[in-house]
Amino acid sequence: MSDQPPHDDSSFDEIIAAETDRDPDLAVIEAGSRTLRAQGGPPEADVPTRPADPEVDKALREVEAELATRWGETKLEPSVSRIAALMDVLGEPQRSYPSIHITGTNGKTSTARMIEALLGAFELRTGRYTSPHVQSITERISLDGAPISAERFIETYQDIKPYIEMVDAQQEFRLSFFEVLTAMAYAAFADAPVDVAVVEVGMGGSWDATNVIDGDVAVVTPIDLDHTDRLGGTTAAIATEKAGIVKQDATVILAQQPVDAAQVMLKKAVEVDATVAREGLEFGVVSRQVAVGGQLLTLRGVGGEYDQVYLPLHGPYQAHNAAVALAAVEAFFGVGSQRPEPLDLDTVRKAFAAVSAPGRLEVVRRSPTVVLDAAHNPAGARATAEAVSEAFDFSRLIGVVGASGDKNVRGLLEAFEPIFAEVVVTQNSSHRAMDADELAGIAVEVFGEERVQVEPRLPDALEAAITLAEEEGEFAGGGVLITGSVITVGEARLLLGRG
């Protein structure tokens, strides 16, 4: 990697400072760390539906039922011993391809999709593993930019099932739902085979089931407070756990972070001799303009500037995700180390123009406009509220919120309070869902009783919100935002005829 000082570009630093309220200047805590500096995909498939073939649908349901008997994603035993044992008996499939490993609090899935699109546009065969799913469990494992088929999902499970049972018999606890799915992804990628895997952690980093890979590139999206009961009550504590994905001699792509989280990440990079590229210093968003259906960006990568990049996603946070994704792919291709020239601009433009993100500010209906967004914590909700205000000219916005009981629901509602004229509180079908009446009690404290309506059934909540949005008339600009949980968004998506 180059040891030359950063480019002297004060205007770029000013733009970066204007783009984020997080302090980009971490020079005082980067002692000993190297920095990545340079000298000088295919369209996404939509969310899959249930299989049309009744026999395939039956077989998929049987697999889903078997997986459901295992520990769910919220019950954890902090260890990678079980998944490591399974990888061992499977012949270490995750070692057969290079990987880009992604952690952080918000933006992981969108960033993973962007990385996948970029790699695909450069004619690499990709495997992507993300969670949770919006509608179909098969979404979690993608090949070449599309979820694997139900048939392939079933076949992969059946292929490794005997080995799962072998490991189950040897361990104190059976493999969890997430561990089995992780093993399925790694096996499917090896079987394809893929040129590169793009892997999102489930939770944390060090003891996450995905962390049996040695990511050539480790991506850290913005860290905030979430899962504090498991990861710690400060961003520094959470960063300590997430830093576990940073491996010896890797390249770390670091989104803008709270200073204490960045300190932890940079210290870990020094310990393992990793190379660091930091948003706001080595790369970032130079400019962005709201455009029809998305935004037009100029991104500064470690290899140079990429202008006139159209991203069909809304919000400043998606622009920052794009910058992170671009830097990750540059690092994967060796830009700034083995090669000084930037990536091909036309290919980069083509890739970003093809990106989609189901359930992330996704418009699913017009007249009135209905938008889905999977924000489920205060940081995500603040980013969504900012993006909605920028991208949509709603005269009156009605919120539909169904949240999980283990989240900071008050913080979530407070983030949305300035943009919601009224809110309809509801609950999804998950056992983790907060009771609608309990959620209403918090909502009344945040919004006031006159702005809160309770509809425990999601179909009734959608109907009530759409009716409220229509009260101003067909051309008055009312809208509906459905949010609070990926599960709520997925179920609403089905009810509204998407998938």
CSV table of N, CA and C in Angstrom, one decimal, residues 361-478:
chain,number,residue,atom,x,y,z
A,361,LEU,N,-37.0,2.0,1.7
A,361,LEU,CA,-37.7,3.1,1.0
A,361,LEU,C,-38.2,2.6,-0.3
A,362,GLU,N,-38.9,1.5,-0.3
A,362,GLU,CA,-39.4,0.9,-1.5
A,362,GLU,C,-40.9,1.4,-1.7
A,363,VAL,N,-41.1,2.0,-2.9
A,363,VAL,CA,-42.5,2.4,-3.2
A,363,VAL,C,-43.3,1.2,-3.7
A,364,VAL,N,-44.4,0.8,-3.1
A,364,VAL,CA,-45.1,-0.3,-3.5
A,364,VAL,C,-46.5,0.0,-4.0
A,365,ARG,N,-46.9,1.3,-3.9
A,365,ARG,CA,-48.2,1.7,-4.4
A,365,ARG,C,-48.3,3.2,-4.6
A,366,ARG,N,-49.1,3.6,-5.5
A,366,ARG,CA,-49.3,5.0,-5.8
A,366,ARG,C,-50.8,5.4,-5.5
A,367,SER,N,-51.1,6.6,-5.2
A,367,SER,CA,-52.4,7.2,-5.0
A,367,SER,C,-53.2,6.4,-4.0
A,368,PRO,N,-52.9,6.6,-2.7
A,368,PRO,CA,-51.7,7.3,-2.2
A,368,PRO,C,-50.4,6.5,-2.3
A,369,THR,N,-49.3,7.2,-2.2
A,369,THR,CA,-48.0,6.6,-2.3
A,369,THR,C,-47.8,5.8,-1.0
A,370,VAL,N,-47.4,4.5,-1.1
A,370,VAL,CA,-47.1,3.7,0.1
A,370,VAL,C,-45.7,3.3,0.0
A,371,VAL,N,-44.9,3.5,1.0
A,371,VAL,CA,-43.5,3.3,1.1
A,371,VAL,C,-43.2,2.3,2.2
A,372,LEU,N,-42.3,1.3,1.9
A,372,LEU,CA,-41.9,0.4,2.9
A,372,LEU,C,-40.4,0.7,3.3
A,373,ASP,N,-40.1,0.6,4.6
A,373,ASP,CA,-38.8,0.8,5.0
A,373,ASP,C,-38.5,0.0,6.3
A,374,ALA,N,-37.5,-0.8,6.3
A,374,ALA,CA,-37.2,-1.8,7.4
A,374,ALA,C,-36.5,-1.2,8.6
A,375,ALA,N,-36.5,0.1,8.8
A,375,ALA,CA,-35.8,0.7,9.9
A,375,ALA,C,-36.3,0.1,11.2
A,376,HIS,N,-35.4,-0.3,12.1
A,376,HIS,CA,-35.9,-1.0,13.3
A,376,HIS,C,-35.2,-0.5,14.6
A,377,ASN,N,-34.3,0.5,14.4
A,377,ASN,CA,-33.7,1.1,15.6
A,377,ASN,C,-33.6,2.6,15.4
A,378,PRO,N,-33.3,3.4,16.4
A,378,PRO,CA,-33.4,4.8,16.3
A,378,PRO,C,-32.5,5.4,15.2
A,379,ALA,N,-31.2,4.9,15.1
A,379,ALA,CA,-30.3,5.4,14.1
A,379,ALA,C,-30.9,5.2,12.7
A,380,GLY,N,-31.4,4.0,12.4
A,380,GLY,CA,-32.0,3.7,11.2
A,380,GLY,C,-33.2,4.5,10.9
A,381,ALA,N,-34.0,4.8,11.9
A,381,ALA,CA,-35.2,5.6,11.8
A,381,ALA,C,-34.9,7.0,11.5
A,382,ARG,N,-33.9,7.5,12.1
A,382,ARG,CA,-33.5,8.9,11.8
A,382,ARG,C,-33.0,9.1,10.4
A,383,ALA,N,-32.3,8.1,9.9
A,383,ALA,CA,-31.8,8.1,8.5
A,383,ALA,C,-33.0,8.0,7.5
A,384,THR,N,-34.0,7.2,7.9
A,384,THR,CA,-35.2,7.0,7.0
A,384,THR,C,-36.0,8.3,7.0
A,385,ALA,N,-36.2,8.9,8.2
A,385,ALA,CA,-36.9,10.2,8.3
A,385,ALA,C,-36.3,11.3,7.4
A,386,GLU,N,-35.0,11.4,7.5
A,386,GLU,CA,-34.3,12.4,6.7
A,386,GLU,C,-34.5,12.1,5.2
A,387,ALA,N,-34.4,10.8,4.8
A,387,ALA,CA,-34.5,10.5,3.4
A,387,ALA,C,-35.9,10.7,2.9
A,388,VAL,N,-36.9,10.4,3.7
A,388,VAL,CA,-38.3,10.6,3.3
A,388,VAL,C,-38.6,12.1,3.0
A,389,SER,N,-38.1,12.9,4.0
A,389,SER,CA,-38.3,14.3,3.8
A,389,SER,C,-37.6,14.9,2.6
A,390,GLU,N,-36.5,14.3,2.2
A,390,GLU,CA,-35.8,14.8,1.0
A,390,GLU,C,-36.4,14.3,-0.3
A,391,ALA,N,-36.8,13.0,-0.3
A,391,ALA,CA,-37.1,12.4,-1.6
A,391,ALA,C,-38.6,12.5,-1.9
A,392,PHE,N,-39.5,12.7,-0.9
A,392,PHE,CA,-40.9,12.7,-1.2
A,392,PHE,C,-41.5,14.0,-0.7
A,393,ASP,N,-42.4,14.5,-1.5
A,393,ASP,CA,-43.1,15.8,-1.1
A,393,ASP,C,-44.4,15.5,-0.6
A,394,PHE,N,-44.5,14.8,0.5
A,394,PHE,CA,-45.8,14.5,1.1
A,394,PHE,C,-46.3,15.7,1.9
A,395,SER,N,-47.6,16.0,1.6
A,395,SER,CA,-48.3,17.0,2.4
A,395,SER,C,-48.7,16.5,3.8
A,396,ARG,N,-48.9,15.2,3.8
A,396,ARG,CA,-49.4,14.5,5.1
A,396,ARG,C,-48.9,13.1,5.0
A,397,LEU,N,-48.1,12.7,6.0
A,397,LEU,CA,-47.6,11.3,6.0
A,397,LEU,C,-48.1,10.5,7.2
A,398,ILE,N,-48.7,9.4,6.9
A,398,ILE,CA,-49.2,8.5,7.9
A,398,ILE,C,-48.2,7.3,8.1
A,399,GLY,N,-47.9,7.1,9.4
A,399,GLY,CA,-47.0,6.0,9.7
A,399,GLY,C,-47.7,4.7,10.1
A,400,VAL,N,-47.2,3.6,9.7
A,400,VAL,CA,-47.7,2.3,10.2
A,400,VAL,C,-46.5,1.7,10.8
A,401,VAL,N,-46.5,1.4,12.1
A,401,VAL,CA,-45.4,0.9,12.9
A,401,VAL,C,-45.7,-0.4,13.6
A,402,GLY,N,-44.9,-1.4,13.3
A,402,GLY,CA,-45.0,-2.7,14.0
A,402,GLY,C,-43.6,-3.0,14.4
A,403,ALA,N,-43.3,-3.0,15.7
A,403,ALA,CA,-41.9,-3.2,16.1
A,403,ALA,C,-41.7,-4.4,16.9
A,404,SER,N,-40.4,-4.8,17.1
A,404,SER,CA,-40.1,-5.9,18.0
A,404,SER,C,-39.9,-5.5,19.4
A,405,GLY,N,-40.3,-6.3,20.3
A,405,GLY,CA,-40.3,-5.9,21.7
A,405,GLY,C,-38.9,-5.8,22.3
A,406,ASP,N,-37.9,-6.3,21.6
A,406,ASP,CA,-36.5,-6.2,22.2
A,406,ASP,C,-35.7,-5.0,21.6
A,407,LYS,N,-36.4,-4.1,21.0
A,407,LYS,CA,-35.8,-2.9,20.4
A,407,LYS,C,-36.1,-1.6,21.2
A,408,ASN,N,-35.3,-0.6,20.9
A,408,ASN,CA,-35.6,0.7,21.5
A,408,ASN,C,-36.7,1.4,20.8
A,409,VAL,N,-37.9,1.0,21.2
A,409,VAL,CA,-39.1,1.4,20.4
A,409,VAL,C,-39.4,2.9,20.6
A,410,ARG,N,-39.2,3.4,21.8
A,410,ARG,CA,-39.4,4.8,22.1
A,410,ARG,C,-38.4,5.7,21.2
A,411,GLY,N,-37.2,5.3,21.1
A,411,GLY,CA,-36.3,6.0,20.3
A,411,GLY,C,-36.7,6.0,18.8
A,412,LEU,N,-37.2,4.8,18.4
A,412,LEU,CA,-37.7,4.7,17.0
A,412,LEU,C,-38.8,5.6,16.7
A,413,LEU,N,-39.8,5.6,17.6
A,413,LEU,CA,-41.0,6.5,17.4
A,413,LEU,C,-40.6,8.0,17.5
A,414,GLU,N,-39.7,8.3,18.4
A,414,GLU,CA,-39.2,9.7,18.5
A,414,GLU,C,-38.6,10.2,17.2
A,415,ALA,N,-37.9,9.3,16.6
A,415,ALA,CA,-37.2,9.7,15.3
A,415,ALA,C,-38.2,10.0,14.2
A,416,PHE,N,-39.3,9.3,14.2
A,416,PHE,CA,-40.4,9.5,13.2
A,416,PHE,C,-41.4,10.5,13.6
A,417,GLU,N,-41.4,11.0,14.8
A,417,GLU,CA,-42.5,11.9,15.3
A,417,GLU,C,-42.5,13.2,14.4
A,418,PRO,N,-41.4,13.8,14.0
A,418,PRO,CA,-41.5,15.0,13.3
A,418,PRO,C,-42.1,14.9,11.9
A,419,ILE,N,-42.1,13.7,11.3
A,419,ILE,CA,-42.6,13.5,9.9
A,419,ILE,C,-43.9,12.8,9.8
A,420,PHE,N,-44.4,12.2,10.9
A,420,PHE,CA,-45.7,11.5,10.9
A,420,PHE,C,-46.8,12.5,11.4
A,421,ALA,N,-47.8,12.7,10.5
A,421,ALA,CA,-49.0,13.5,11.0
A,421,ALA,C,-49.8,12.6,12.0
A,422,GLU,N,-49.9,11.3,11.7
A,422,GLU,CA,-50.5,10.4,12.5
A,422,GLU,C,-49.8,9.1,12.4
A,423,VAL,N,-50.0,8.2,13.4
A,423,VAL,CA,-49.3,6.9,13.4
A,423,VAL,C,-50.3,5.8,13.7
A,424,VAL,N,-50.3,4.7,12.9
A,424,VAL,CA,-51.2,3.6,13.2
A,424,VAL,C,-50.2,2.5,13.7
A,425,VAL,N,-50.4,2.1,15.0
A,425,VAL,CA,-49.5,1.1,15.6
A,425,VAL,C,-50.2,-0.3,15.4
A,426,THR,N,-49.4,-1.3,15.2
A,426,THR,CA,-49.9,-2.6,14.9
A,426,THR,C,-48.8,-3.6,15.4
A,427,GLN,N,-49.0,-4.9,15.0
A,427,GLN,CA,-48.0,-5.9,15.3
A,427,GLN,C,-48.0,-6.9,14.2
A,428,ASN,N,-46.8,-7.5,14.0
A,428,ASN,CA,-46.6,-8.5,12.9
A,428,ASN,C,-46.8,-9.9,13.6
A,429,SER,N,-46.6,-10.9,12.8
A,429,SER,CA,-46.9,-12.3,13.3
A,429,SER,C,-45.8,-12.9,14.1
A,430,SER,N,-44.7,-12.2,14.2
A,430,SER,CA,-43.5,-12.8,14.9
A,430,SER,C,-43.8,-12.9,16.4
A,431,HIS,N,-43.2,-13.9,17.0
A,431,HIS,CA,-43.3,-14.0,18.5
A,431,HIS,C,-42.6,-12.9,19.2
A,432,ARG,N,-41.7,-12.3,18.4
A,432,ARG,CA,-40.9,-11.2,19.0
A,432,ARG,C,-41.7,-9.8,18.9
A,433,ALA,N,-42.8,-9.8,18.2
A,433,ALA,CA,-43.5,-8.5,18.0
A,433,ALA,C,-44.0,-7.9,19.3
A,434,MET,N,-43.8,-6.6,19.5
A,434,MET,CA,-44.4,-5.9,20.6
A,434,MET,C,-45.9,-5.9,20.5
A,435,ASP,N,-46.6,-6.2,21.6
A,435,ASP,CA,-48.0,-6.1,21.6
A,435,ASP,C,-48.5,-4.7,21.2
A,436,ALA,N,-49.5,-4.7,20.3
A,436,ALA,CA,-50.0,-3.4,19.7
A,436,ALA,C,-50.4,-2.4,20.8
A,437,ASP,N,-51.1,-2.9,21.9
A,437,ASP,CA,-51.5,-2.0,22.9
A,437,ASP,C,-50.3,-1.4,23.7
A,438,GLU,N,-49.3,-2.3,23.9
A,438,GLU,CA,-48.1,-1.8,24.6
A,438,GLU,C,-47.4,-0.8,23.8
A,439,LEU,N,-47.3,-1.0,22.5
A,439,LEU,CA,-46.7,-0.1,21.5
A,439,LEU,C,-47.5,1.2,21.5
A,440,ALA,N,-48.8,1.1,21.6
A,440,ALA,CA,-49.7,2.3,21.6
A,440,ALA,C,-49.4,3.2,22.8
A,441,GLY,N,-49.2,2.5,23.9
A,441,GLY,CA,-48.9,3.3,25.1
A,441,GLY,C,-47.7,4.2,25.0
A,442,ILE,N,-46.7,3.6,24.4
A,442,ILE,CA,-45.4,4.4,24.2
A,442,ILE,C,-45.7,5.5,23.1
A,443,ALA,N,-46.4,5.1,22.0
A,443,ALA,CA,-46.7,6.1,21.0
A,443,ALA,C,-47.5,7.2,21.5
A,444,VAL,N,-48.5,7.0,22.4
A,444,VAL,CA,-49.3,8.1,22.9
A,444,VAL,C,-48.4,9.1,23.7
A,445,GLU,N,-47.4,8.6,24.4
A,445,GLU,CA,-46.5,9.5,25.1
A,445,GLU,C,-45.6,10.3,24.1
A,446,VAL,N,-45.3,9.7,23.0
A,446,VAL,CA,-44.5,10.4,22.0
A,446,VAL,C,-45.3,11.4,21.1
A,447,PHE,N,-46.4,10.9,20.6
A,447,PHE,CA,-47.2,11.6,19.6
A,447,PHE,C,-48.4,12.4,20.2
A,448,GLY,N,-48.9,12.0,21.4
A,448,GLY,CA,-50.1,12.5,21.9
A,448,GLY,C,-51.3,11.6,21.4
A,449,GLU,N,-52.3,11.5,22.3
A,449,GLU,CA,-53.3,10.5,22.0
A,449,GLU,C,-54.1,10.8,20.7
A,450,GLU,N,-54.3,12.0,20.3
A,450,GLU,CA,-55.1,12.3,19.1
A,450,GLU,C,-54.4,11.9,17.8
A,451,ARG,N,-53.1,11.6,17.9
A,451,ARG,CA,-52.3,11.3,16.7
A,451,ARG,C,-52.1,9.8,16.6
A,452,VAL,N,-52.6,9.0,17.5
A,452,VAL,CA,-52.3,7.5,17.5
A,452,VAL,C,-53.6,6.7,17.3
A,453,GLN,N,-53.5,5.8,16.4
A,453,GLN,CA,-54.6,4.8,16.2
A,453,GLN,C,-54.0,3.4,16.4
A,454,VAL,N,-54.8,2.5,17.0
A,454,VAL,CA,-54.4,1.2,17.2
A,454,VAL,C,-55.1,0.2,16.4
A,455,GLU,N,-54.4,-0.6,15.6
A,455,GLU,CA,-55.0,-1.7,14.8
A,455,GLU,C,-54.1,-2.9,15.0
A,456,PRO,N,-54.5,-3.8,15.9
A,456,PRO,CA,-53.6,-5.0,16.1
A,456,PRO,C,-53.3,-5.8,14.9
A,457,ARG,N,-54.2,-6.0,14.0
A,457,ARG,CA,-54.0,-6.8,12.8
A,457,ARG,C,-53.4,-5.9,11.7
A,458,LEU,N,-52.3,-6.4,11.1
A,458,LEU,CA,-51.6,-5.6,10.1
A,458,LEU,C,-52.5,-5.2,8.9
A,459,PRO,N,-53.3,-6.2,8.4
A,459,PRO,CA,-54.2,-5.8,7.3
A,459,PRO,C,-55.1,-4.6,7.6
A,460,ASP,N,-55.6,-4.6,8.8
A,460,ASP,CA,-56.5,-3.5,9.3
A,460,ASP,C,-55.7,-2.2,9.4
A,461,ALA,N,-54.4,-2.3,9.9
A,461,ALA,CA,-53.6,-1.1,10.0
A,461,ALA,C,-53.3,-0.5,8.7
A,462,LEU,N,-53.0,-1.3,7.7
A,462,LEU,CA,-52.7,-0.8,6.3
A,462,LEU,C,-54.0,-0.1,5.8
A,463,GLU,N,-55.1,-0.7,5.9
A,463,GLU,CA,-56.3,-0.1,5.4
A,463,GLU,C,-56.6,1.2,6.1
A,464,ALA,N,-56.4,1.3,7.4
A,464,ALA,CA,-56.7,2.5,8.2
A,464,ALA,C,-55.7,3.6,7.7
A,465,ALA,N,-54.4,3.3,7.5
A,465,ALA,CA,-53.5,4.3,7.2
A,465,ALA,C,-53.7,4.8,5.8
A,466,ILE,N,-54.1,3.9,4.8
A,466,ILE,CA,-54.4,4.3,3.5
A,466,ILE,C,-55.6,5.2,3.4
A,467,THR,N,-56.6,4.9,4.3
A,467,THR,CA,-57.8,5.7,4.4
A,467,THR,C,-57.5,7.1,4.9
A,468,LEU,N,-56.6,7.2,5.9
A,468,LEU,CA,-56.2,8.5,6.5
A,468,LEU,C,-55.5,9.3,5.4
A,469,ALA,N,-54.6,8.6,4.7
A,469,ALA,CA,-53.8,9.3,3.6
A,469,ALA,C,-54.7,9.9,2.5
A,470,GLU,N,-55.8,9.2,2.3
A,470,GLU,CA,-56.7,9.6,1.2
A,470,GLU,C,-57.7,10.7,1.6
A,471,GLU,N,-57.7,11.0,2.8
A,471,GLU,CA,-58.7,12.0,3.3
A,471,GLU,C,-58.4,13.4,2.7
A,472,GLU,N,-57.2,13.7,2.3
A,472,GLU,CA,-56.9,15.0,1.7
A,472,GLU,C,-57.3,15.0,0.2
A,473,GLY,N,-57.7,13.9,-0.3
A,473,GLY,CA,-58.1,13.9,-1.8
A,473,GLY,C,-57.0,13.2,-2.6
A,474,GLU,N,-57.4,12.8,-3.8
A,474,GLU,CA,-56.5,12.0,-4.7
A,474,GLU,C,-55.2,12.8,-5.0
A,475,PHE,N,-55.2,14.1,-5.2
A,475,PHE,CA,-54.1,14.8,-5.6
A,475,PHE,C,-53.4,15.7,-4.5
A,476,ALA,N,-53.8,15.4,-3.3
A,476,ALA,CA,-53.3,16.2,-2.2
A,476,ALA,C,-51.9,15.9,-1.7
A,477,GLY,N,-51.4,14.7,-2.0
A,477,GLY,CA,-50.0,14.4,-1.6
A,477,GLY,C,-49.9,13.7,-0.3
A,478,GLY,N,-51.0,13.0,0.1
A,478,GLY,CA,-50.8,12.1,1.3
A,478,GLY,C,-50.1,10.9,1.0
